[in-house]
XYZ file of C-alpha atoms in Angstrom:
403
model
C 50.592 36.775 4.318
C 47.250 36.588 6.453
C 45.193 36.852 3.326
C 47.029 33.798 1.706
C 46.334 31.704 4.857
C 42.734 33.109 4.827
C 42.149 31.849 1.476
C 43.784 28.257 1.946
C 41.459 28.001 4.893
C 38.477 29.125 2.685
C 39.345 26.556 -0.101
C 39.864 23.587 2.514
C 36.388 24.432 4.163
C 34.970 24.555 0.904
C 36.210 21.154 -0.164
C 35.157 19.324 3.319
C 31.677 20.904 2.535
C 31.513 19.838 -1.265
C 32.645 16.167 -0.061
C 30.526 16.125 2.896
C 27.469 17.428 0.309
C 28.828 14.291 -1.939
C 28.776 12.343 0.732
C 25.249 13.058 1.794
C 23.902 12.678 -1.411
C 25.581 9.473 -2.301
C 23.508 8.179 1.102
C 20.551 9.231 -0.176
C 20.478 7.260 -3.110
C 22.140 4.371 -1.911
C 19.142 2.206 -0.848
C 18.109 2.852 -4.270
C 21.271 1.796 -5.665
C 21.090 -1.656 -3.657
C 17.532 -2.285 -4.575
C 18.332 -1.748 -8.382
C 21.647 -3.827 -8.371
C 19.733 -6.497 -6.467
C 16.540 -6.401 -8.784
C 18.677 -6.509 -12.297
C 20.972 -9.141 -10.753
C 17.798 -11.499 -9.979
C 16.803 -10.581 -13.375
C 19.953 -12.211 -14.988
C 20.118 -15.137 -12.504
C 16.225 -16.335 -13.345
C 16.761 -15.322 -17.136
C 20.061 -17.394 -17.161
C 18.440 -20.656 -15.816
C 15.518 -20.113 -18.301
C 17.941 -19.949 -21.083
C 19.765 -23.298 -20.001
C 16.203 -24.786 -19.593
C 15.216 -23.623 -22.914
C 16.291 -25.986 -25.843
C 18.836 -24.160 -28.291
C 16.327 -22.455 -30.493
C 17.609 -19.156 -31.522
C 14.764 -17.153 -32.126
C 13.352 -18.638 -28.609
C 16.487 -17.241 -27.166
C 16.407 -13.852 -28.774
C 12.813 -13.747 -27.592
C 13.505 -14.760 -24.219
C 16.461 -12.490 -23.526
C 14.426 -9.531 -25.366
C 11.229 -9.974 -23.267
C 13.414 -10.167 -19.838
C 15.058 -7.038 -20.658
C 11.997 -5.427 -21.657
C 9.980 -6.621 -18.491
C 12.931 -5.496 -16.338
C 12.726 -2.064 -17.278
C 9.079 -1.754 -17.748
C 8.426 -0.077 -14.463
C 11.332 2.350 -15.170
C 9.770 3.231 -18.210
C 6.283 3.951 -16.806
C 7.663 6.215 -14.122
C 9.614 8.123 -16.899
C 7.071 8.160 -19.561
C 3.763 7.896 -17.938
C 3.185 11.758 -18.453
C 3.948 11.462 -22.004
C 1.675 8.864 -22.668
C -2.031 8.673 -23.483
C -4.098 7.481 -20.516
C -4.669 3.966 -22.206
C -1.167 3.361 -23.080
C 0.303 4.557 -19.626
C -2.708 2.080 -17.972
C -1.390 -1.053 -19.809
C 2.244 -0.071 -19.334
C 1.344 0.418 -15.361
C -0.236 -2.764 -15.209
C 2.157 -4.749 -16.976
C 4.906 -3.188 -15.204
C 3.402 -3.664 -11.792
C 2.048 -7.137 -12.667
C 5.442 -8.433 -13.737
C 7.053 -7.652 -10.203
C 4.801 -10.236 -8.566
C 4.736 -12.846 -11.433
C 8.994 -12.212 -11.345
C 8.908 -12.912 -7.671
C 7.293 -16.477 -8.200
C 9.819 -17.014 -10.939
C 12.649 -16.403 -8.666
C 11.304 -18.435 -5.939
C 10.411 -21.495 -8.139
C 14.167 -21.082 -9.863
C 15.567 -20.928 -6.337
C 13.561 -24.101 -4.891
C 14.856 -25.832 -8.106
C 18.437 -24.693 -7.743
C 18.327 -25.770 -3.827
C 16.680 -29.384 -4.914
C 19.550 -29.838 -7.689
C 22.302 -28.783 -5.751
C 21.071 -30.669 -2.319
C 20.619 -33.796 -4.740
C 16.818 -34.592 -3.337
C 15.582 -35.297 -6.624
C 17.842 -35.773 -10.014
C 16.707 -33.107 -12.286
C 19.627 -32.622 -14.457
C 17.626 -33.604 -17.481
C 15.194 -30.889 -16.599
C 17.352 -28.221 -15.750
C 19.121 -28.155 -19.419
C 16.843 -27.982 -22.879
C 13.916 -29.420 -21.904
C 10.360 -27.664 -23.110
C 8.756 -29.606 -20.574
C 10.214 -27.664 -17.698
C 10.436 -24.550 -19.351
C 6.783 -24.486 -19.994
C 6.078 -26.164 -16.847
C 7.718 -23.449 -14.757
C 5.555 -20.520 -16.663
C 2.294 -22.807 -16.403
C 2.965 -23.062 -12.571
C 3.348 -19.332 -12.087
C 0.796 -18.578 -14.349
C -1.913 -20.747 -12.479
C -1.072 -19.112 -9.037
C -1.197 -15.789 -10.403
C -5.007 -16.553 -11.729
C -5.675 -17.851 -8.500
C -4.670 -14.618 -6.738
C -6.192 -12.303 -9.288
C -9.612 -14.446 -8.514
C -9.050 -13.678 -4.764
C -8.719 -10.116 -5.358
C -11.749 -9.700 -7.359
C -13.680 -11.317 -4.328
C -14.193 -8.502 -1.595
C -14.611 -9.849 1.976
C -17.036 -7.911 4.192
C -15.729 -7.999 7.784
C -18.317 -7.085 10.876
C -17.195 -6.046 13.954
C -19.380 -5.020 17.310
C -17.600 -2.192 19.489
C -18.615 -0.742 22.376
C -16.592 2.972 23.260
C -15.567 2.877 26.987
C -17.206 6.202 27.301
C -20.666 4.518 26.485
C -23.296 3.396 28.916
C -25.301 0.597 28.465
C -28.442 2.936 26.864
C -26.252 4.567 24.387
C -26.647 5.033 20.433
C -25.164 2.663 17.931
C -23.668 4.399 14.614
C -22.960 2.375 11.552
C -19.393 2.915 9.927
C -17.904 1.400 6.922
C -14.240 1.807 7.182
C -11.940 1.186 3.884
C -8.413 2.007 2.925
C -5.873 1.767 0.187
C -8.222 2.421 -2.541
C -5.011 3.151 -4.807
C -7.531 4.800 -7.559
C -5.170 5.642 -10.520
C -3.972 4.103 -13.916
C -4.746 0.582 -12.275
C -8.027 0.969 -10.269
C -10.739 3.123 -12.676
C -14.226 4.179 -12.516
C -15.924 0.925 -13.587
C -14.168 -0.891 -10.396
C -14.870 1.979 -7.925
C -18.437 2.147 -9.131
C -18.852 -1.763 -7.664
C -17.244 -0.558 -4.495
C -19.446 2.361 -4.007
C -22.571 0.062 -4.440
C -20.973 -2.034 -1.741
C -20.518 0.395 0.577
C -23.661 2.233 0.031
C -26.010 -0.956 0.621
C -24.883 -0.937 4.175
C -26.485 2.207 4.603
C -23.806 3.849 6.888
C -23.876 6.830 9.040
C -20.248 7.633 8.289
C -17.826 6.388 6.137
C -14.106 6.281 6.987
C -10.902 6.195 4.888
C -7.768 5.501 6.516
C -5.670 6.789 3.742
C -3.952 5.872 0.283
C -7.120 6.759 -1.965
C -4.890 7.871 -4.804
C -2.207 5.697 -6.174
C 0.618 7.777 -7.820
C -0.602 10.807 -9.696
C -4.299 12.263 -9.763
C -4.255 12.786 -13.668
C -5.541 9.695 -14.408
C -8.062 10.896 -11.675
C -9.223 13.575 -14.246
C -9.156 11.657 -16.959
C -11.431 9.222 -16.002
C -13.700 11.638 -13.910
C -13.356 9.448 -11.063
C -14.531 12.353 -8.544
C -18.192 11.833 -9.990
C -18.118 8.418 -9.080
C -16.743 8.814 -5.566
C -19.369 11.695 -4.939
C -22.018 9.070 -5.071
C -20.810 7.487 -1.659
C -23.797 8.089 0.823
C -23.454 8.466 4.226
C -25.885 10.420 6.621
C -22.654 12.212 8.473
C -20.493 12.125 5.332
C -17.056 10.972 4.089
C -13.897 11.726 6.099
C -10.445 10.616 5.170
C -6.645 10.858 6.507
C -3.750 11.203 3.958
C -1.622 8.187 3.132
C 1.882 8.328 1.975
C 0.513 7.823 -1.761
C -1.377 11.075 -1.397
C 2.497 12.192 -0.740
C 3.647 10.501 -3.710
C 0.962 12.343 -5.707
C 1.927 15.863 -3.878
C -0.463 16.026 -0.845
C -1.758 19.731 -2.114
C -3.061 18.015 -5.495
C -4.333 14.810 -3.537
C -6.163 16.792 -0.993
C -7.841 19.456 -3.781
C -9.115 16.014 -5.686
C -10.429 14.650 -2.592
C -12.381 17.582 -2.087
C -13.546 17.642 -5.335
C -14.882 14.237 -4.719
C -16.760 14.957 -1.687
C -14.360 13.583 0.915
C -13.501 15.736 4.058
C -9.766 15.333 4.294
C -8.563 15.740 8.198
C -5.001 16.703 8.354
C -3.687 16.803 11.862
C -7.476 17.857 12.968
C -10.623 16.903 14.316
C -14.115 17.486 13.917
C -17.166 16.598 16.284
C -19.700 14.664 14.297
C -23.204 15.507 15.115
C -22.643 16.026 18.619
C -22.107 12.201 18.745
C -18.205 11.060 18.312
C -15.374 12.915 16.901
C -13.144 11.703 13.998
C -9.368 12.807 13.824
C -7.539 12.305 10.878
C -3.529 12.429 11.510
C -0.955 13.263 9.393
C 0.884 10.577 7.227
C 4.387 9.272 8.891
C 6.005 10.563 5.671
C 5.302 14.044 7.417
C 7.945 14.228 10.143
C 6.500 17.597 11.045
C 2.768 15.762 11.799
C 1.503 15.933 15.659
C 1.697 13.243 18.228
C -1.695 11.497 18.960
C -1.929 13.366 22.246
C -1.205 16.729 20.721
C -4.290 15.911 18.246
C -6.543 14.625 21.379
C -5.460 17.015 23.649
C -8.298 19.836 24.013
C -11.201 17.661 22.928
C -14.283 17.197 25.188
C -13.736 13.935 26.857
C -17.411 13.462 27.083
C -17.528 12.279 23.300
C -15.503 9.115 21.644
C -12.502 9.430 19.628
C -11.885 8.018 16.328
C -8.657 7.886 15.234
C -7.497 7.754 11.132
C -3.541 7.158 11.097
C -2.760 5.324 7.833
C 0.446 3.481 9.101
C -0.161 1.372 12.068
C 3.166 2.046 14.092
C 3.116 2.945 17.944
C 0.051 1.705 18.437
C 0.469 2.237 22.440
C 0.502 6.241 21.490
C -3.433 6.024 21.021
C -4.084 4.026 23.944
C -2.356 6.428 26.161
C -4.243 9.346 24.459
C -7.544 7.564 25.346
C -8.638 7.272 21.796
C -11.451 4.970 21.623
C -10.742 3.361 17.862
C -8.131 3.528 15.621
C -8.704 2.204 12.064
C -5.385 2.075 9.742
C -4.452 0.590 6.620
C -1.074 0.486 4.467
C 0.118 -2.725 4.873
C -1.734 -4.791 2.509
C -0.965 -7.441 4.824
C 2.082 -8.090 2.329
C -0.386 -8.360 -0.607
C 1.023 -12.026 -1.674
C 2.825 -14.910 0.084
C 5.621 -14.734 1.561
C 5.640 -10.836 2.150
C 2.900 -11.401 4.591
C 5.474 -13.000 6.979
C 7.650 -9.793 6.985
C 4.707 -7.382 7.736
C 3.538 -9.784 10.193
C 6.751 -9.010 11.877
C 7.147 -5.341 11.226
C 3.758 -4.240 12.569
C 2.284 -5.250 16.169
C -0.828 -5.971 13.892
C -0.482 -6.034 10.259
C -3.972 -6.926 9.608
C -7.331 -7.203 11.761
C -8.655 -6.422 14.985
C -6.735 -5.845 18.146
C -7.757 -4.331 21.559
C -5.207 -2.680 23.643
C -6.885 -1.548 27.175
C -9.636 0.533 26.364
C -8.676 1.166 22.809
C -10.003 -0.588 19.886
C -7.601 -1.245 16.438
C -8.451 -2.351 13.131
C -5.774 -2.618 10.695
C -7.487 -3.064 6.996
C -5.291 -5.020 4.343
C -7.230 -2.887 1.712
C -10.222 -2.495 -0.415
C -7.796 -2.141 -3.534
C -4.529 -2.713 -4.071
C -0.702 -1.101 -5.519
C -0.272 -2.649 -8.919
C -0.668 -5.947 -10.238
C -4.147 -6.976 -8.901
C -3.166 -10.496 -7.027
C -3.806 -11.409 -3.420
C -1.972 -14.368 -2.666
C -2.133 -15.144 1.543
C -4.182 -11.748 1.894
C -7.418 -10.203 1.338
C -9.400 -7.453 -0.018
C -12.077 -6.221 2.437
C -14.248 -3.608 3.681
C -14.958 -3.571 7.316
C -18.742 -2.539 8.591
C -18.598 -1.265 12.192
C -21.565 -1.065 14.889
C -19.970 1.291 17.442
C -21.940 2.281 20.727
C -21.369 5.957 21.662
C -22.942 7.871 24.457
C -26.202 8.777 24.071
C -26.415 12.973 23.344
C -29.135 13.355 25.843
C -26.659 11.595 28.355
C -24.036 13.667 27.757
C -25.845 17.004 27.815
C -27.204 16.115 31.339
C -23.484 15.598 32.507
């Protein structure tokens, strides 16, 4: 009898554990499922409206539906097939699928605006919403012009210049020249030719040190080896070298593989570690927020010689007060892209204390870069691609030695 009760008890416990496991598994994938349903639903809405707008030509509607389905599934196809496809095919699929996300966003917004106008009767749009080639083609031309303008804006790299003084430096300190970049996103979208252009711009500044605030790699190191991009990165020339922290995309690309490639590319990766550069200043690289076991800013700074300024590389610009409390002189971050395209920049501006640009909190200077590169489709609408040239006054080594 006791054995029977024990078996019943074990059975009930096993059932509860199984249900809990299934529940947790569902909760993990629930956000993805919601995004998937919304994404597909939005496509159905937009292409239904385009179907209504297109005159009833059978071949035209077949092409419209086929194109809509292929475009909707293209990003999923890239992630499923990228390792099986030749580099060129994978690159074309990546650029199409990621560009489509931004093209579709503007198709969706345009369609919604037209529906609001139609429903509120602000203007009479009835004859344009059904069976009208002018309206159908007009939407595509309108969105296409926006995308072309966004592409041209992306190609232009803004040079941002800052002159900052460490609070530890006296009037007779030493000026150092820093070039700071973030979010290169090298891979299937951004290759060696584009990278070579960035290297020339950075080297032309004759920097003392080059600092990279994460997301050098997009989503895989495979295309970086295929196109031998480490050779191009090694051409970066700075007196004191090139330093970087990891970003969330280095974790997507597997941090060990990312760190190995960066080392081969001549970049010194700092993962929750610090290095004293030529007895002038510390560069501290913080692990990305993706890693829940990363150190606190205070823990990273603790034990460093307080006579030397601290430059912190922290990819995601959350909780800036931690750097101020820890006595950091300058924090350089990236990650936000400042939304990349409007109106997403409105969202990033509300998520982060500063989603792009310069901020000073007490004695700490912050700069959040919108990135020199970009994720996916190469469009900048309401944002910019940039590299930052910083002149920073640090204590003179002789005065530090005398102290």
